[in-house]
Coordinates of N, CA and C in Angstrom, one line a residue:
M272 N 33.2 71.0 105.4 CA 34.4 71.0 104.8 C 34.7 70.0 103.5
T273 N 35.3 70.1 102.5 CA 35.3 68.8 101.7 C 36.3 68.2 101.6
H274 N 37.3 69.0 102.5 CA 39.0 68.4 102.2 C 39.7 68.0 101.2
L275 N 39.1 68.8 100.3 CA 39.7 69.0 98.8 C 40.7 70.2 99.0
N276 N 42.0 69.8 98.1 CA 43.1 70.8 98.1 C 42.2 71.6 97.0
P277 N 42.5 73.0 97.4 CA 42.3 74.1 96.3 C 43.2 74.5 95.1
T278 N 44.6 73.9 95.2 CA 45.4 74.0 93.9 C 45.3 72.8 93.0
L279 N 44.8 71.6 93.6 CA 44.6 70.4 93.1 C 43.1 70.8 92.2
L280 N 42.1 71.3 93.0 CA 40.9 71.4 92.2 C 41.3 72.2 91.2
F281 N 42.1 73.8 91.2 CA 42.4 74.8 90.2 C 43.0 73.8 89.2
V282 N 44.1 72.9 89.4 CA 44.8 72.2 88.4 C 43.7 71.5 87.3
C283 N 43.2 70.6 88.0 CA 42.2 69.7 87.5 C 41.3 70.4 86.5
A284 N 40.6 71.6 87.1 CA 39.5 72.5 86.2 C 40.6 73.0 85.0
T285 N 42.0 73.6 85.2 CA 42.6 74.1 83.8 C 42.5 72.9 83.2
I286 N 43.1 72.0 83.2 CA 43.2 70.8 82.5 C 42.0 70.4 82.0
G287 N 41.2 70.3 82.3 CA 39.8 70.1 81.8 C 39.5 71.2 80.8
G288 N 39.8 72.4 80.9 CA 39.3 73.3 80.2 C 40.3 73.2 78.6
L289 N 41.6 73.1 79.2 CA 42.5 72.9 78.0 C 42.3 71.5 77.1
S290 N 41.6 70.8 77.9 CA 41.4 69.7 76.9 C 40.0 69.6 75.9
M291 N 39.6 70.7 76.0 CA 38.5 70.8 75.3 C 39.0 71.3 74.0
A292 N 40.3 71.7 73.9 CA 40.7 72.3 72.4 C 41.2 71.3 71.4
V293 N 40.7 69.9 72.0 CA 41.4 69.2 71.4 C 39.8 68.3 70.5
S294 N 38.8 68.5 71.0 CA 37.3 67.9 70.6 C 36.7 68.8 69.3
P295 N 36.4 68.2 68.4 CA 36.0 68.9 67.2 C 34.9 69.7 67.7
Y296 N 34.1 69.5 68.4 CA 32.8 70.0 69.0 C 33.1 71.5 69.9
S297 N 34.4 71.4 69.7 CA 34.5 72.7 70.7 C 35.0 73.6 69.3
E298 N 35.3 75.2 69.9 CA 35.4 76.2 69.2 C 36.7 76.0 68.6
G299 N 37.9 75.6 69.4 CA 39.3 75.1 68.6 C 39.5 74.1 67.8
G300 N 38.3 73.0 68.0 CA 38.6 72.0 67.7 C 38.1 72.1 65.9
A301 N 37.0 72.7 66.5 CA 36.0 73.2 64.7 C 36.7 74.0 64.1
M302 N 37.5 75.1 64.5 CA 38.7 76.0 63.9 C 39.8 75.0 63.0
V303 N 40.5 74.1 63.6 CA 41.1 73.1 63.2 C 40.9 72.3 62.0
M304 N 39.3 72.1 62.4 CA 38.7 71.1 60.8 C 38.2 72.2 60.0
G305 N 37.7 73.2 60.2 CA 37.8 74.3 59.5 C 38.7 74.8 58.3
F306 N 40.0 74.6 58.7 CA 40.7 75.0 58.0 C 41.8 73.9 57.8
S307 N 41.3 73.0 57.9 CA 42.1 71.6 56.9 C 41.5 71.3 55.4
P308 N 42.2 70.7 55.0 CA 41.7 70.5 53.5 C 40.4 69.5 53.5
E309 N 39.3 69.6 52.8 CA 38.0 69.1 52.6 C 38.5 67.5 52.8
D310 N 39.5 67.0 51.5 CA 39.6 65.5 51.6 C 40.0 64.8 53.2
Q311 N 40.5 65.8 54.0 CA 41.0 65.1 55.2 C 40.5 65.6 56.5
Q312 N 39.4 65.7 56.2 CA 38.6 66.6 57.4 C 37.6 65.2 57.9
D313 N 37.4 64.2 57.4 CA 36.9 62.9 57.9 C 38.3 62.6 58.9
A314 N 39.5 62.4 58.2 CA 40.3 61.5 59.0 C 40.9 62.4 60.3
M315 N 40.4 63.8 60.2 CA 41.0 64.9 61.1 C 39.8 64.8 62.4
Y316 N 38.7 64.4 61.8 CA 37.8 64.2 63.0 C 38.1 63.0 63.8
R317 N 38.2 61.9 62.9 CA 38.4 60.7 63.8 C 39.6 60.9 64.8
K318 N 40.5 61.6 64.1 CA 42.1 61.8 64.8 C 41.8 62.2 66.1
E319 N 41.2 63.4 66.1 CA 40.4 64.5 66.8 C 39.9 63.4 68.3
L320 N 38.9 62.7 67.8 CA 38.0 62.1 69.0 C 38.9 60.5 69.5
L321 N 39.5 60.1 68.4 CA 39.9 58.8 68.9 C 41.5 58.8 69.7
V322 N 42.1 59.7 69.1 CA 43.5 60.1 69.8 C 43.6 61.1 70.8
G323 N 43.2 62.2 70.6 CA 43.1 63.6 71.0 C 42.3 63.5 72.5
L324 N 41.3 63.2 72.5 CA 40.4 63.1 73.7 C 41.1 62.1 74.9
P325 N 41.3 60.9 74.6 CA 42.1 60.0 75.1 C 43.4 60.2 75.8
V326 N 44.4 60.9 75.1 CA 45.3 61.4 75.8 C 45.4 62.4 76.5
M327 N 44.3 63.3 76.2 CA 44.3 64.4 77.2 C 43.7 63.9 78.7
G328 N 42.4 63.3 78.3 CA 41.9 62.5 79.4 C 42.8 61.9 80.4
G329 N 43.6 60.9 79.5 CA 44.7 60.2 80.4 C 45.6 61.4 81.1
S330 N 45.7 62.2 80.7 CA 47.2 63.1 81.0 C 46.5 64.1 82.2
A331 N 45.3 64.1 82.2 CA 44.6 65.1 83.3 C 44.5 63.8 84.5
L332 N 43.7 62.9 84.1 CA 44.1 61.8 85.1 C 45.6 61.4 85.8
V333 N 46.6 61.3 85.2 CA 48.0 61.3 85.6 C 48.4 62.3 86.6
A334 N 48.2 63.8 86.0 CA 48.3 64.7 86.5 C 47.6 65.1 88.2
S335 N 46.6 64.5 88.0 CA 45.5 64.5 89.0 C 46.1 63.5 90.1
L336 N 46.6 62.6 89.8 CA 46.8 61.4 90.5 C 48.2 61.7 91.4
L337 N 49.3 62.5 90.5 CA 50.4 62.8 91.1 C 49.8 64.1 91.9
L338 N 49.5 64.7 91.2 CA 49.1 66.1 92.6 C 48.7 65.9 93.7
T339 N 47.6 64.7 93.9 CA 47.2 64.3 94.9 C 48.5 63.3 95.8
L340 N 48.9 62.8 95.3 CA 50.3 62.1 95.8 C 51.2 63.4 96.4
V341 N 51.4 64.1 96.2 CA 52.2 65.3 96.6 C 51.7 66.1 97.4
F342 N 50.2 66.5 97.0 CA 49.9 67.7 98.2 C 48.9 66.8 99.3
H343 N 49.0 65.7 99.5 CA 47.9 64.8 100.3 C 48.8 64.0 101.6

């Protein structure tokens, strides 16, 4: 037994999957890049990497910590 909470694992996997939508390397991120004007694509790429990914990673970490405290 791993003694890990299945609900916590499910939530972490869901948050991780949703966070890929802001990556320029994912399908959703590529669509955002593709539909943005050409003169804004470089700025959009940097914004997705430098703002989107840390925000999603931080929110996933906070959610994991809170759920661990609640369910543990």
